[in-house]
PDB file of C-alpha atoms in Angstrom:
ATOM      1  CA  MET A   1       3.333 -74.813 -32.986  1.00 65.00           C
ATOM      2  CA  ARG A   2       6.857 -73.411 -32.988  1.00 69.00           C
ATOM      3  CA  GLU A   3       9.424 -75.388 -30.370  1.00 76.00           C
ATOM      4  CA  ARG A   4      12.238 -73.176 -30.820  1.00 86.00           C
ATOM      5  CA  ILE A   5      14.535 -73.070 -27.542  1.00 88.00           C
ATOM      6  CA  LEU A   6      18.220 -72.056 -27.766  1.00 93.00           C
ATOM      7  CA  THR A   7      21.214 -73.503 -27.019  1.00 92.00           C
ATOM      8  CA  ARG A   8      23.532 -72.399 -24.020  1.00 93.00           C
ATOM      9  CA  GLU A   9      26.289 -72.628 -26.540  1.00 95.00           C
ATOM     10  CA  GLU A  10      23.848 -70.104 -29.097  1.00 96.00           C
ATOM     11  CA  GLU A  11      23.360 -68.052 -25.692  1.00 96.00           C
ATOM     12  CA  ALA A  12      26.580 -67.985 -25.288  1.00 96.00           C
ATOM     13  CA  ARG A  13      27.823 -66.442 -28.821  1.00 97.00           C
ATOM     14  CA  LEU A  14      25.265 -64.155 -28.706  1.00 96.00           C
ATOM     15  CA  ILE A  15      25.526 -62.260 -25.134  1.00 96.00           C
ATOM     16  CA  ASP A  16      29.294 -62.270 -26.669  1.00 95.00           C
ATOM     17  CA  GLY A  17      28.490 -61.043 -29.803  1.00 94.00           C
ATOM     18  CA  CYS A  18      27.253 -57.903 -27.851  1.00 92.00           C
ATOM     19  CA  GLU A  19      29.937 -55.535 -28.628  1.00 87.00           C
ATOM     20  CA  ASP A  20      30.297 -51.881 -29.669  1.00 82.00           C
ATOM     21  CA  ARG A  21      26.551 -51.542 -31.266  1.00 79.00           C
ATOM     22  CA  ARG A  22      25.100 -54.073 -29.984  1.00 84.00           C
ATOM     23  CA  GLN A  23      26.212 -54.083 -26.643  1.00 83.00           C
ATOM     24  CA  HIS A  24      22.149 -52.828 -24.766  1.00 81.00           C
ATOM     25  CA  LEU A  25      21.209 -56.018 -26.580  1.00 92.00           C
ATOM     26  CA  ARG A  26      23.060 -57.910 -23.527  1.00 94.00           C
ATOM     27  CA  ALA A  27      21.540 -57.222 -21.013  1.00 95.00           C
ATOM     28  CA  LEU A  28      17.878 -56.967 -22.564  1.00 96.00           C
ATOM     29  CA  ILE A  29      18.911 -61.544 -24.986  1.00 96.00           C
ATOM     30  CA  THR A  30      19.813 -61.530 -20.391  1.00 97.00           C
ATOM     31  CA  VAL A  31      16.330 -60.824 -18.951  1.00 96.00           C
ATOM     32  CA  ALA A  32      14.627 -62.030 -21.496  1.00 96.00           C
ATOM     33  CA  VAL A  33      15.642 -65.747 -21.257  1.00 96.00           C
ATOM     34  CA  ASP A  34      16.386 -65.772 -17.687  1.00 95.00           C
ATOM     35  CA  THR A  35      12.552 -63.994 -16.733  1.00 94.00           C
ATOM     36  CA  ALA A  36      10.585 -64.843 -19.546  1.00 92.00           C
ATOM     37  CA  MET A  37       9.038 -61.580 -20.184  1.00 94.00           C
ATOM     38  CA  ARG A  38       7.555 -60.919 -23.795  1.00 91.00           C
ATOM     39  CA  ARG A  39       9.002 -58.605 -25.334  1.00 92.00           C
ATOM     40  CA  GLY A  40       6.897 -55.654 -24.714  1.00 92.00           C
ATOM     41  CA  GLU A  41       7.399 -55.598 -20.869  1.00 94.00           C
ATOM     42  CA  LEU A  42      10.680 -55.654 -21.517  1.00 95.00           C
ATOM     43  CA  PHE A  43      10.572 -52.726 -23.815  1.00 94.00           C
ATOM     44  CA  LYS A  44       8.308 -51.575 -21.559  1.00 94.00           C
ATOM     45  CA  LEU A  45      10.383 -51.327 -18.517  1.00 96.00           C
ATOM     46  CA  ARG A  46      11.770 -48.864 -16.570  1.00 97.00           C
ATOM     47  CA  TRP A  47      14.218 -47.693 -14.387  1.00 97.00           C
ATOM     48  CA  SER A  48      11.644 -47.038 -10.787  1.00 97.00           C
ATOM     49  CA  ASP A  49      10.645 -51.371 -11.473  1.00 97.00           C
ATOM     50  CA  VAL A  50      13.953 -52.701 -10.849  1.00 97.00           C
ATOM     51  CA  ASP A  51      14.721 -53.240  -6.879  1.00 96.00           C
ATOM     52  CA  LEU A  52      18.171 -53.530  -7.714  1.00 97.00           C
ATOM     53  CA  ALA A  53      18.132 -54.393  -3.701  1.00 96.00           C
ATOM     54  CA  SER A  54      16.211 -56.651  -3.339  1.00 95.00           C
ATOM     55  CA  GLY A  55      17.046 -58.302  -7.171  1.00 95.00           C
ATOM     56  CA  ARG A  56      13.444 -57.945  -8.361  1.00 95.00           C
ATOM     57  CA  ILE A  57      11.446 -57.218 -11.558  1.00 95.00           C
ATOM     58  CA  THR A  58       7.776 -55.807 -11.146  1.00 95.00           C
ATOM     59  CA  VAL A  59       5.682 -56.093 -14.382  1.00 94.00           C
ATOM     60  CA  ARG A  60       3.150 -53.932 -13.689  1.00 94.00           C
ATOM     61  CA  ALA A  61      -0.186 -54.078 -15.167  1.00 89.00           C
ATOM     62  CA  GLU A  62      -1.114 -51.639 -17.661  1.00 92.00           C
ATOM     63  CA  ASN A  63       3.123 -52.904 -19.082  1.00 90.00           C
ATOM     64  CA  ALA A  64       1.405 -56.850 -18.823  1.00 86.00           C
ATOM     65  CA  LYS A  65      -0.527 -58.962 -21.790  1.00 86.00           C
ATOM     66  CA  THR A  66      -2.242 -60.128 -19.126  1.00 82.00           C
ATOM     67  CA  GLU A  67      -2.996 -56.642 -17.268  1.00 86.00           C
ATOM     68  CA  LYS A  68      -2.081 -58.438 -13.482  1.00 86.00           C
ATOM     69  CA  MET A  69       0.743 -57.468 -12.023  1.00 90.00           C
ATOM     70  CA  ARG A  70       3.087 -59.293 -10.966  1.00 91.00           C
ATOM     71  CA  VAL A  71       7.195 -59.281 -10.221  1.00 92.00           C
ATOM     72  CA  VAL A  72      10.137 -61.420 -11.325  1.00 93.00           C
ATOM     73  CA  GLY A  73      12.307 -62.643  -9.481  1.00 92.00           C
ATOM     74  CA  MET A  74      17.019 -61.754 -10.635  1.00 94.00           C
ATOM     75  CA  THR A  75      19.568 -63.778 -10.979  1.00 95.00           C
ATOM     76  CA  LYS A  76      22.793 -63.600 -10.193  1.00 96.00           C
ATOM     77  CA  ARG A  77      24.514 -62.346 -12.967  1.00 96.00           C
ATOM     78  CA  MET A  78      21.030 -60.827 -14.194  1.00 95.00           C
ATOM     79  CA  LEU A  79      21.694 -58.868 -10.912  1.00 96.00           C
ATOM     80  CA  ALA A  80      25.148 -58.137 -12.519  1.00 96.00           C
ATOM     81  CA  GLU A  81      23.915 -57.420 -16.259  1.00 95.00           C
ATOM     82  CA  LEU A  82      21.591 -54.306 -14.864  1.00 96.00           C
ATOM     83  CA  THR A  83      23.534 -52.782 -12.048  1.00 97.00           C
ATOM     84  CA  ASN A  84      26.325 -52.620 -14.922  1.00 94.00           C
ATOM     85  CA  LEU A  85      23.345 -50.229 -17.287  1.00 93.00           C
ATOM     86  CA  TRP A  86      21.537 -48.624 -14.498  1.00 96.00           C
ATOM     87  CA  ASP A  87      25.446 -47.434 -13.670  1.00 95.00           C
ATOM     88  CA  LYS A  88      26.473 -46.179 -17.037  1.00 92.00           C
ATOM     89  CA  SER A  89      23.072 -44.675 -17.072  1.00 92.00           C
ATOM     90  CA  PRO A  90      21.848 -41.288 -16.706  1.00 94.00           C
ATOM     91  CA  GLN A  91      20.234 -42.732 -13.597  1.00 95.00           C
ATOM     92  CA  ASN A  92      16.771 -41.610 -13.559  1.00 96.00           C
ATOM     93  CA  GLN A  93      13.632 -44.321 -12.322  1.00 96.00           C
ATOM     94  CA  ASN A  94      11.233 -42.692 -15.425  1.00 96.00           C
ATOM     95  CA  GLU A  95      13.638 -43.991 -17.860  1.00 96.00           C
ATOM     96  CA  LEU A  96      13.376 -46.697 -20.410  1.00 95.00           C
ATOM     97  CA  VAL A  97      16.435 -49.384 -18.870  1.00 95.00           C
ATOM     98  CA  PHE A  98      17.039 -50.469 -22.235  1.00 93.00           C
ATOM     99  CA  GLY A  99      16.003 -48.055 -24.209  1.00 88.00           C
ATOM    100  CA  ILE A 100      14.456 -48.962 -26.399  1.00 83.00           C
ATOM    101  CA  VAL A 101      11.061 -47.772 -27.879  1.00 75.00           C
ATOM    102  CA  SER A 102       9.972 -49.275 -31.554  1.00 76.00           C
ATOM    103  CA  THR A 103      12.300 -52.696 -32.124  1.00 80.00           C
ATOM    104  CA  ILE A 104      15.798 -53.977 -32.481  1.00 87.00           C
ATOM    105  CA  LYS A 105      14.107 -56.259 -35.702  1.00 84.00           C
ATOM    106  CA  ASN A 106      17.060 -55.588 -38.022  1.00 85.00           C
ATOM    107  CA  GLY A 107      20.621 -55.355 -34.765  1.00 88.00           C
ATOM    108  CA  TRP A 108      18.892 -58.524 -33.614  1.00 93.00           C
ATOM    109  CA  LYS A 109      19.082 -60.399 -36.846  1.00 93.00           C
ATOM    110  CA  SER A 110      22.407 -59.155 -37.438  1.00 92.00           C
ATOM    111  CA  LEU A 111      23.735 -60.714 -34.521  1.00 94.00           C
ATOM    112  CA  CYS A 112      21.872 -63.814 -34.541  1.00 96.00           C
ATOM    113  CA  LEU A 113      24.091 -64.484 -38.705  1.00 95.00           C
ATOM    114  CA  GLU A 114      26.797 -62.923 -36.986  1.00 93.00           C
ATOM    115  CA  ALA A 115      26.483 -66.400 -34.041  1.00 95.00           C
ATOM    116  CA  GLY A 116      26.141 -68.249 -36.197  1.00 96.00           C
ATOM    117  CA  VAL A 117      22.378 -68.663 -34.602  1.00 96.00           C
ATOM    118  CA  GLU A 118      20.042 -70.299 -37.162  1.00 95.00           C
ATOM    119  CA  ASP A 119      15.286 -69.750 -37.154  1.00 94.00           C
ATOM    120  CA  LEU A 120      15.491 -67.661 -33.568  1.00 95.00           C
ATOM    121  CA  ARG A 121      13.361 -65.260 -33.199  1.00 94.00           C
ATOM    122  CA  PHE A 122      13.914 -62.917 -29.912  1.00 93.00           C
ATOM    123  CA  HIS A 123      10.010 -64.289 -28.656  1.00 91.00           C
ATOM    124  CA  ASP A 124      11.544 -67.649 -28.435  1.00 94.00           C
ATOM    125  CA  LEU A 125      13.984 -67.319 -25.599  1.00 95.00           C
ATOM    126  CA  ARG A 126      10.859 -67.462 -23.576  1.00 91.00           C
ATOM    127  CA  HIS A 127      10.063 -70.457 -24.299  1.00 88.00           C
ATOM    128  CA  THR A 128      14.181 -71.106 -23.362  1.00 91.00           C
ATOM    129  CA  ALA A 129      13.106 -69.070 -20.658  1.00 91.00           C
ATOM    130  CA  THR A 130       9.677 -71.227 -19.059  1.00 89.00           C
ATOM    131  CA  THR A 131      11.284 -74.670 -20.493  1.00 87.00           C
ATOM    132  CA  ARG A 132      14.649 -73.550 -17.288  1.00 89.00           C
ATOM    133  CA  LEU A 133      12.723 -73.068 -14.886  1.00 88.00           C
ATOM    134  CA  ILE A 134      10.915 -75.484 -16.149  1.00 85.00           C
ATOM    135  CA  ARG A 135      14.448 -78.319 -15.824  1.00 84.00           C
ATOM    136  CA  ALA A 136      15.458 -76.598 -13.301  1.00 87.00           C
ATOM    137  CA  GLY A 137      12.637 -77.871 -10.719  1.00 84.00           C
ATOM    138  CA  VAL A 138      10.761 -74.340 -10.255  1.00 87.00           C
ATOM    139  CA  PRO A 139       7.070 -75.344  -9.562  1.00 84.00           C
ATOM    140  CA  VAL A 140       4.617 -75.615 -12.523  1.00 83.00           C
ATOM    141  CA  SER A 141       2.363 -73.358 -11.029  1.00 83.00           C
ATOM    142  CA  GLU A 142       5.351 -71.181  -9.486  1.00 85.00           C
ATOM    143  CA  VAL A 143       6.370 -70.912 -12.815  1.00 86.00           C
ATOM    144  CA  MET A 144       2.983 -69.773 -15.047  1.00 84.00           C
ATOM    145  CA  LYS A 145       2.805 -66.267 -12.460  1.00 84.00           C
ATOM    146  CA  ILE A 146       6.357 -65.705 -12.893  1.00 86.00           C
ATOM    147  CA  THR A 147       5.487 -65.826 -17.320  1.00 83.00           C
ATOM    148  CA  GLY A 148       2.447 -64.222 -17.013  1.00 79.00           C
ATOM    149  CA  HIS A 149      -0.485 -67.308 -17.671  1.00 71.00           C
ATOM    150  CA  THR A 150      -3.327 -68.333 -17.070  1.00 73.00           C
ATOM    151  CA  GLN A 151      -3.948 -70.309 -18.489  1.00 70.00           C
ATOM    152  CA  MET A 152      -2.488 -74.456 -18.256  1.00 66.00           C
ATOM    153  CA  SER A 153      -3.216 -74.852 -22.078  1.00 66.00           C
ATOM    154  CA  THR A 154      -1.025 -71.459 -23.316  1.00 67.00           C
ATOM    155  CA  PHE A 155       1.362 -72.209 -20.788  1.00 67.00           C
ATOM    156  CA  LEU A 156       2.493 -75.430 -21.750  1.00 66.00           C
ATOM    157  CA  ARG A 157       3.398 -73.680 -25.157  1.00 66.00           C
ATOM    158  CA  TYR A 158       6.062 -72.892 -24.110  1.00 62.00           C
ATOM    159  CA  LEU A 159       7.674 -75.647 -22.393  1.00 64.00           C
ATOM    160  CA  ASN A 160       9.906 -77.788 -24.902  1.00 63.00           C
ATOM    161  CA  GLN A 161      11.665 -80.535 -24.599  1.00 63.00           C
ATOM    162  CA  THR A 162      15.159 -80.473 -26.149  1.00 65.00           C
ATOM    163  CA  HIS A 163      17.792 -84.074 -25.895  1.00 67.00           C
ATOM    164  CA  GLU A 164      18.940 -82.742 -23.335  1.00 71.00           C
ATOM    165  CA  SER A 165      15.888 -82.150 -21.093  1.00 64.00           C
ATOM    166  CA  VAL A 166      15.167 -85.637 -23.051  1.00 65.00           C
ATOM    167  CA  SER A 167      18.298 -87.267 -21.672  1.00 71.00           C
ATOM    168  CA  GLU A 168      17.881 -85.837 -17.590  1.00 70.00           C
ATOM    169  CA  SER A 169      14.135 -87.189 -18.034  1.00 66.00           C
ATOM    170  CA  ALA A 170      15.142 -90.641 -17.857  1.00 70.00           C
ATOM    171  CA  LYS A 171      18.158 -90.625 -16.028  1.00 71.00           C
ATOM    172  CA  SER A 172      16.279 -89.488 -13.027  1.00 69.00           C
ATOM    173  CA  LEU A 173      13.699 -92.331 -13.310  1.00 64.00           C
ATOM    174  CA  ASP A 174      16.225 -94.235 -13.266  1.00 75.00           C
ATOM    175  CA  ARG A 175      17.105 -93.062 -10.091  1.00 77.00           C
ATOM    176  CA  TYR A 176      13.716 -93.204  -8.538  1.00 69.00           C
ATOM    177  CA  LEU A 177      13.741 -96.632 -10.228  1.00 71.00           C
ATOM    178  CA  SER A 178      16.752 -97.855  -8.084  1.00 80.00           C
ATOM    179  CA  THR A 179      15.328 -96.837  -4.514  1.00 77.00           C
TER     180      THR A 179
END
C-alpha cells in the first residue's frame, strides 16, 4: 500500500515551479491538494460546476467514480487560483476549467524533477488532501463525503501518517492527560 503524501515544503516548490508553460498546473495542484478530487473529476470539471460566489464545486454524478454527485468547498487559496483562471479564460461556462483533455504525465514528471520532489504521483495529492482534512479536525464522516468515499475500508487507505501527524497526536494526548 502506497503511503506517499506531499509535505508543505514540497508543495511550495511545486507551486513555485508552475511558471510559464506549466502555469496551468498551479491551479490544478492547488485544487487537487485542497479537495481530494480524483484526477478524472478534475479533468472533467467545467466552469458550470464551479460557483466562485459561494465557494463551492459540484462534482457531477457522471464524472464521479461512485456515480454520486457531491459538493466540495473551496479554500481561500483555491478561490483565488480559480478566480484568476476564470479571469484569464474565455469565460465560457461549458469549457473545461483546466483545459486538459488527456494527460499531464510529461508536465507533471518534469515539474517534480525540477522542483526536487521525488516519488510523487499525481494521485498522491488525493492522499495528501484526505490526510490534511483529518488533521485539520474535519469529522471522518464529512471527509468521506468530501472525497467521495462510500466504504470506510477504502477511505482508510487514503489516511496516511506523517512525522508531523505522529507528533501532533502525541501532543494531543499530552493535552488530554494534563487535564
